[in-house]
Amino acid sequence: MMNERQVEGLCLQASALGEQDRLLTLLSAEEGLVRIAASGARKPLSRLAAANVLTHFRGEVKRGRSLDRLGQISVFHSYGRLGKHLDTLAAAQWLLELCLLLVPQGQPLEGFLDLVLHRLDQLEQLLEAPAAQRQAEALATAVQTAVQLMQLGGYALPLSCDCRSGEPLEPPLGNWSWRCSVIPAEGFCIGPQPGAVLLLNASELALLQRLPRPQLPRCGDGSLMGPVPVWQRLLTLISFWCSEHLGRSPRSLALLRQD
C-alpha cells in the first residue's frame, strides 16, 4: 500500500515516547535520517524491543499524522556487545553522534551507512584484543572514521594545500622544528599563525593526511602507526573542526578522552 514502506537502517538514537513507546532515529541509505515511533517497544517481551540503539534492522513503516510508525522488524545485527568496554562504546557513540550532526533528515548521503557499519564491525573485532591495543585502535578508528564521514558529508579537512598561500602541504618528515597551524575557520597553514588552535608537527600532519585512505595507517610489522597521545591530538583537532563547521562537537568526545 502507498502508506507503507520498508526502511532499513542503523538505529542512532532512541528515547522514551509516552509510557510504552520508543522514538527512534535511524540512519538509512535511502532516506538519510528517519524518525519513527516504535509502539510498545518498551513493554516486556515486545516484538519491537530489539529496535534500539546500535541495531541494524529492516522494518515495515506505516505513515502517521505526526510520526511514522514501525511495524514488524527483521534484525540484521546488534552491536550492543560494544558496551562491554568503555573504549569501544565511546568510539561507537562518537560515530553515531557524527551521523546525527552530518546527515540531513530525509536526505541520504551516499556511502554513510556502509562506512559506519564497516567501522562498527571493526570495533567488534577489537573486543577480545589486549586492553592497550583495543584502546589505541578504537581511538584511531574513531578519528579516521570522523575524517571520512566529514568528507562524505561535505565538510572535508583541506589537507592538500596551505589555506592562505596555496602552497602544497608536504610535511618534511624528520624536520622537528617544522609546524603547521590548524585554523578551524580556514584550514591548515604552514608555520605558527595567529588564531591557531593547534600546531601540528610534520609527522602528525603526515599521519592525518593518511586518514582518508581505506585502512588505518600501520607500520611494517602491522602495528598501529602513531602513539596514543598523537591520536588524542588529532581527536582534539576533529572536535575543533566540528564545533566550527557543525555548531558543536559530539558529546562522546569526553568518553574518548578518558581512555
Short mmCIF file of C-alpha atoms in Angstrom, two decimals:
data_model
loop_
_atom_site.label_atom_id
_atom_site.label_comp_id
_atom_site.label_asym_id
_atom_site.label_seq_id
_atom_site.Cartn_x
_atom_site.Cartn_y
_atom_site.Cartn_z
CA MET A 1 0.00 0.00 0.00
CA MET A 2 1.08 3.59 -0.61
CA ASN A 3 1.13 4.40 3.11
CA GLU A 4 3.52 1.55 3.91
CA ARG A 5 7.19 1.13 3.06
CA GLN A 6 10.26 -0.87 4.03
CA VAL A 7 13.05 1.01 5.82
CA GLU A 8 16.49 -0.43 6.51
CA GLY A 9 18.85 1.40 8.80
CA LEU A 10 21.04 1.61 11.85
CA CYS A 11 19.43 2.99 14.99
CA LEU A 12 21.44 6.04 16.08
CA GLN A 13 19.23 7.27 18.89
CA ALA A 14 16.32 6.06 20.98
CA SER A 15 14.27 7.88 23.59
CA ALA A 16 11.11 7.28 25.57
CA LEU A 17 7.87 8.28 23.87
CA GLY A 18 4.82 8.23 26.09
CA GLU A 19 4.55 5.42 28.61
CA GLN A 20 5.46 2.40 26.48
CA ASP A 21 6.67 3.59 23.07
CA ARG A 22 10.13 4.48 21.80
CA LEU A 23 11.15 7.26 19.42
CA LEU A 24 13.91 6.09 17.07
CA THR A 25 16.27 7.93 14.76
CA LEU A 26 17.66 5.69 12.01
CA LEU A 27 20.47 6.19 9.53
CA SER A 28 19.11 4.90 6.22
CA ALA A 29 20.94 4.58 2.91
CA GLU A 30 17.78 5.55 1.03
CA GLU A 31 16.31 8.29 3.24
CA GLY A 32 19.10 9.78 5.37
CA LEU A 33 17.88 10.30 8.92
CA VAL A 34 14.47 8.80 9.62
CA ARG A 35 12.45 9.43 12.78
CA ILE A 36 9.86 6.78 13.61
CA ALA A 37 7.84 5.65 16.60
CA ALA A 38 8.06 2.06 17.80
CA SER A 39 4.74 1.39 19.51
CA GLY A 40 5.01 -0.70 22.69
CA ALA A 41 8.79 -1.16 22.28
CA ARG A 42 9.36 -0.58 26.00
CA LYS A 43 6.88 -3.25 27.06
CA PRO A 44 8.30 -6.52 28.44
CA LEU A 45 8.60 -9.10 25.64
CA SER A 46 7.60 -6.59 22.97
CA ARG A 47 8.25 -7.73 19.40
CA LEU A 48 9.88 -4.32 18.82
CA ALA A 49 12.12 -4.41 21.91
CA ALA A 50 15.14 -5.12 19.69
CA ALA A 51 14.63 -1.83 17.84
CA ASN A 52 17.18 0.10 19.86
CA VAL A 53 20.46 1.98 19.58
CA LEU A 54 23.28 0.22 17.68
CA THR A 55 20.91 -2.23 15.99
CA HIS A 56 20.86 -2.63 12.20
CA PHE A 57 17.43 -3.77 11.06
CA ARG A 58 14.76 -3.59 8.37
CA GLY A 59 11.19 -2.76 9.33
CA GLU A 60 7.77 -2.09 7.93
CA VAL A 61 6.87 1.56 8.40
CA LYS A 62 3.36 2.98 8.21
CA ARG A 63 2.75 6.65 7.65
CA GLY A 64 1.17 8.55 10.51
CA ARG A 65 -0.14 12.06 11.00
CA SER A 66 2.82 13.34 13.00
CA LEU A 67 5.18 10.36 13.17
CA ASP A 68 5.60 7.27 11.05
CA ARG A 69 5.09 4.01 12.93
CA LEU A 70 7.31 0.95 12.94
CA GLY A 71 5.69 -2.44 12.42
CA GLN A 72 7.43 -5.80 12.14
CA ILE A 73 11.22 -5.81 12.05
CA SER A 74 14.00 -8.13 10.89
CA VAL A 75 17.26 -7.62 12.78
CA PHE A 76 20.46 -7.95 10.75
CA HIS A 77 22.87 -7.32 13.60
CA SER A 78 23.04 -5.75 17.05
CA TYR A 79 26.27 -4.04 18.06
CA GLY A 80 25.28 -4.00 21.72
CA ARG A 81 28.39 -6.00 22.65
CA LEU A 82 30.45 -2.86 22.08
CA GLY A 83 29.23 -1.78 25.51
CA LYS A 84 31.49 -4.45 27.02
CA HIS A 85 34.33 -1.93 27.10
CA LEU A 86 34.22 1.84 27.55
CA ASP A 87 36.68 2.45 24.71
CA THR A 88 34.69 0.57 22.05
CA LEU A 89 31.40 2.00 23.32
CA ALA A 90 32.79 5.56 23.27
CA ALA A 91 34.12 5.12 19.74
CA ALA A 92 30.76 3.75 18.55
CA GLN A 93 28.81 6.53 20.24
CA TRP A 94 31.13 9.10 18.64
CA LEU A 95 30.29 7.72 15.18
CA LEU A 96 26.55 7.75 15.88
CA GLU A 97 26.66 11.36 17.06
CA LEU A 98 28.63 12.42 13.99
CA CYS A 99 25.93 10.89 11.80
CA LEU A 100 23.28 12.88 13.67
CA LEU A 101 25.26 16.07 13.05
CA LEU A 102 26.14 15.42 9.41
CA VAL A 103 23.19 13.66 7.79
CA PRO A 104 20.06 15.67 6.97
CA GLN A 105 16.64 14.22 7.75
CA GLY A 106 15.13 12.71 4.62
CA GLN A 107 18.25 13.37 2.53
CA PRO A 108 20.55 10.36 2.06
CA LEU A 109 24.32 10.72 1.83
CA GLU A 110 25.89 8.03 -0.32
CA GLY A 111 28.23 5.66 1.47
CA PHE A 112 27.42 6.81 5.01
CA LEU A 113 25.60 3.73 6.26
CA ASP A 114 28.05 1.29 4.67
CA LEU A 115 31.04 3.09 6.19
CA VAL A 116 29.55 3.25 9.68
CA LEU A 117 28.56 -0.44 9.65
CA HIS A 118 32.04 -1.38 8.44
CA ARG A 119 33.67 0.57 11.27
CA LEU A 120 31.33 -0.92 13.87
CA ASP A 121 32.31 -4.37 12.58
CA GLN A 122 35.97 -3.41 13.07
CA LEU A 123 35.28 -2.21 16.61
CA GLU A 124 33.61 -5.55 17.39
CA GLN A 125 36.74 -7.34 16.23
CA LEU A 126 38.68 -5.47 18.92
CA LEU A 127 36.56 -6.73 21.82
CA GLU A 128 38.87 -9.62 22.69
CA ALA A 129 42.13 -7.78 21.91
CA PRO A 130 44.57 -6.86 24.71
CA ALA A 131 43.44 -3.70 26.51
CA ALA A 132 46.24 -1.42 25.28
CA GLN A 133 45.78 -2.48 21.66
CA ARG A 134 41.99 -2.23 21.90
CA GLN A 135 42.09 1.27 23.38
CA ALA A 136 44.56 2.60 20.82
CA GLU A 137 42.81 1.08 17.81
CA ALA A 138 39.33 2.10 18.96
CA LEU A 139 40.55 5.68 19.30
CA ALA A 140 42.28 5.59 15.90
CA THR A 141 39.18 4.10 14.29
CA ALA A 142 37.06 6.90 15.75
CA VAL A 143 39.43 9.57 14.42
CA GLN A 144 39.81 8.05 10.95
CA THR A 145 36.09 7.45 10.52
CA ALA A 146 35.34 11.03 11.57
CA VAL A 147 37.68 12.32 8.84
CA GLN A 148 35.95 10.12 6.26
CA LEU A 149 32.39 10.90 7.41
CA MET A 150 33.07 14.63 7.28
CA GLN A 151 34.41 14.17 3.76
CA LEU A 152 31.24 12.33 2.71
CA GLY A 153 29.13 14.98 4.44
CA GLY A 154 30.75 17.93 2.67
CA TYR A 155 32.99 19.13 5.50
CA ALA A 156 36.29 17.56 4.44
CA LEU A 157 39.51 18.68 6.06
CA PRO A 158 41.51 20.65 3.42
CA LEU A 159 44.70 18.61 3.75
CA SER A 160 46.34 19.22 0.39
CA CYS A 161 47.39 22.87 0.45
CA ASP A 162 48.09 25.88 2.67
CA CYS A 163 44.80 27.74 3.18
CA ARG A 164 46.45 31.14 2.77
CA SER A 165 49.35 30.76 0.35
CA GLY A 166 48.03 27.84 -1.69
CA GLU A 167 51.40 26.12 -1.24
CA PRO A 168 51.21 22.29 -1.15
CA LEU A 169 51.12 20.82 2.34
CA GLU A 170 54.10 18.49 2.14
CA PRO A 171 55.29 17.86 5.71
CA PRO A 172 59.09 17.43 5.82
CA LEU A 173 59.42 14.26 7.88
CA GLY A 174 62.44 14.41 10.16
CA ASN A 175 62.37 18.20 10.45
CA TRP A 176 61.25 18.52 14.07
CA SER A 177 61.13 22.33 14.01
CA TRP A 178 58.52 22.47 11.21
CA ARG A 179 54.98 23.35 12.28
CA CYS A 180 51.56 23.67 10.69
CA SER A 181 48.79 25.80 12.21
CA VAL A 182 45.24 24.49 12.48
CA ILE A 183 42.75 27.34 11.98
CA PRO A 184 39.23 25.83 12.03
CA ALA A 185 37.57 28.68 10.15
CA GLU A 186 40.12 28.45 7.30
CA GLY A 187 42.13 25.24 7.25
CA PHE A 188 45.82 24.44 7.62
CA CYS A 189 48.61 26.98 7.32
CA ILE A 190 52.37 26.40 7.34
CA GLY A 191 54.14 27.89 10.35
CA PRO A 192 52.75 29.32 13.61
CA GLN A 193 49.86 31.65 12.80
CA PRO A 194 47.54 33.92 14.81
CA GLY A 195 44.23 32.23 15.55
CA ALA A 196 45.65 28.71 15.50
CA VAL A 197 44.00 26.26 17.92
CA LEU A 198 46.72 23.63 17.43
CA LEU A 199 50.19 23.35 15.97
CA LEU A 200 50.97 20.04 14.24
CA ASN A 201 54.48 18.80 13.61
CA ALA A 202 55.41 17.15 10.32
CA SER A 203 54.74 13.57 11.42
CA GLU A 204 51.34 14.48 12.90
CA LEU A 205 50.22 16.18 9.69
CA ALA A 206 51.53 13.27 7.61
CA LEU A 207 49.52 10.84 9.75
CA LEU A 208 46.39 13.00 9.36
CA GLN A 209 46.86 13.07 5.58
CA ARG A 210 46.75 9.26 5.51
CA LEU A 211 43.34 9.02 7.15
CA PRO A 212 41.13 9.42 4.05
CA ARG A 213 42.57 6.09 2.85
CA PRO A 214 40.51 2.94 3.45
CA GLN A 215 42.76 1.34 6.07
CA LEU A 216 44.31 2.62 9.28
CA PRO A 217 47.97 3.59 8.82
CA ARG A 218 50.23 0.79 10.02
CA CYS A 219 53.92 0.15 10.41
CA GLY A 220 55.70 -2.64 8.54
CA ASP A 221 55.09 -5.07 11.42
CA GLY A 222 51.34 -4.41 11.33
CA SER A 223 51.23 -2.28 14.48
CA LEU A 224 49.26 0.95 14.50
CA MET A 225 51.20 3.96 13.30
CA GLY A 226 51.38 6.84 15.78
CA PRO A 227 51.28 6.79 19.60
CA VAL A 228 48.06 7.33 21.55
CA PRO A 229 48.88 10.98 22.50
CA VAL A 230 49.11 11.85 18.79
CA TRP A 231 45.73 10.24 18.10
CA GLN A 232 44.34 12.22 21.03
CA ARG A 233 45.66 15.45 19.47
CA LEU A 234 44.01 14.55 16.17
CA LEU A 235 40.78 13.86 18.04
CA THR A 236 41.03 17.35 19.54
CA LEU A 237 41.55 18.76 16.05
CA ILE A 238 38.39 16.99 14.83
CA SER A 239 36.49 18.42 17.79
CA PHE A 240 37.53 21.98 16.91
CA TRP A 241 36.56 21.37 13.27
CA CYS A 242 33.12 20.05 14.26
CA SER A 243 32.48 22.97 16.59
CA GLU A 244 33.38 25.46 13.86
CA HIS A 245 31.53 23.89 10.94
CA LEU A 246 28.73 21.87 12.56
CA GLY A 247 27.94 24.09 15.52
CA ARG A 248 29.05 21.62 18.16
CA SER A 249 31.21 18.59 18.74
CA PRO A 250 29.87 15.16 19.72
CA ARG A 251 29.41 14.86 23.48
CA SER A 252 31.07 11.44 23.49
CA LEU A 253 34.39 13.25 22.99
CA ALA A 254 34.70 13.30 26.80
CA LEU A 255 34.39 9.49 26.93
CA LEU A 256 37.01 9.00 24.22
CA ARG A 257 39.41 11.25 26.14
CA GLN A 258 39.11 9.07 29.25
CA ASP A 259 40.87 6.15 27.58
#
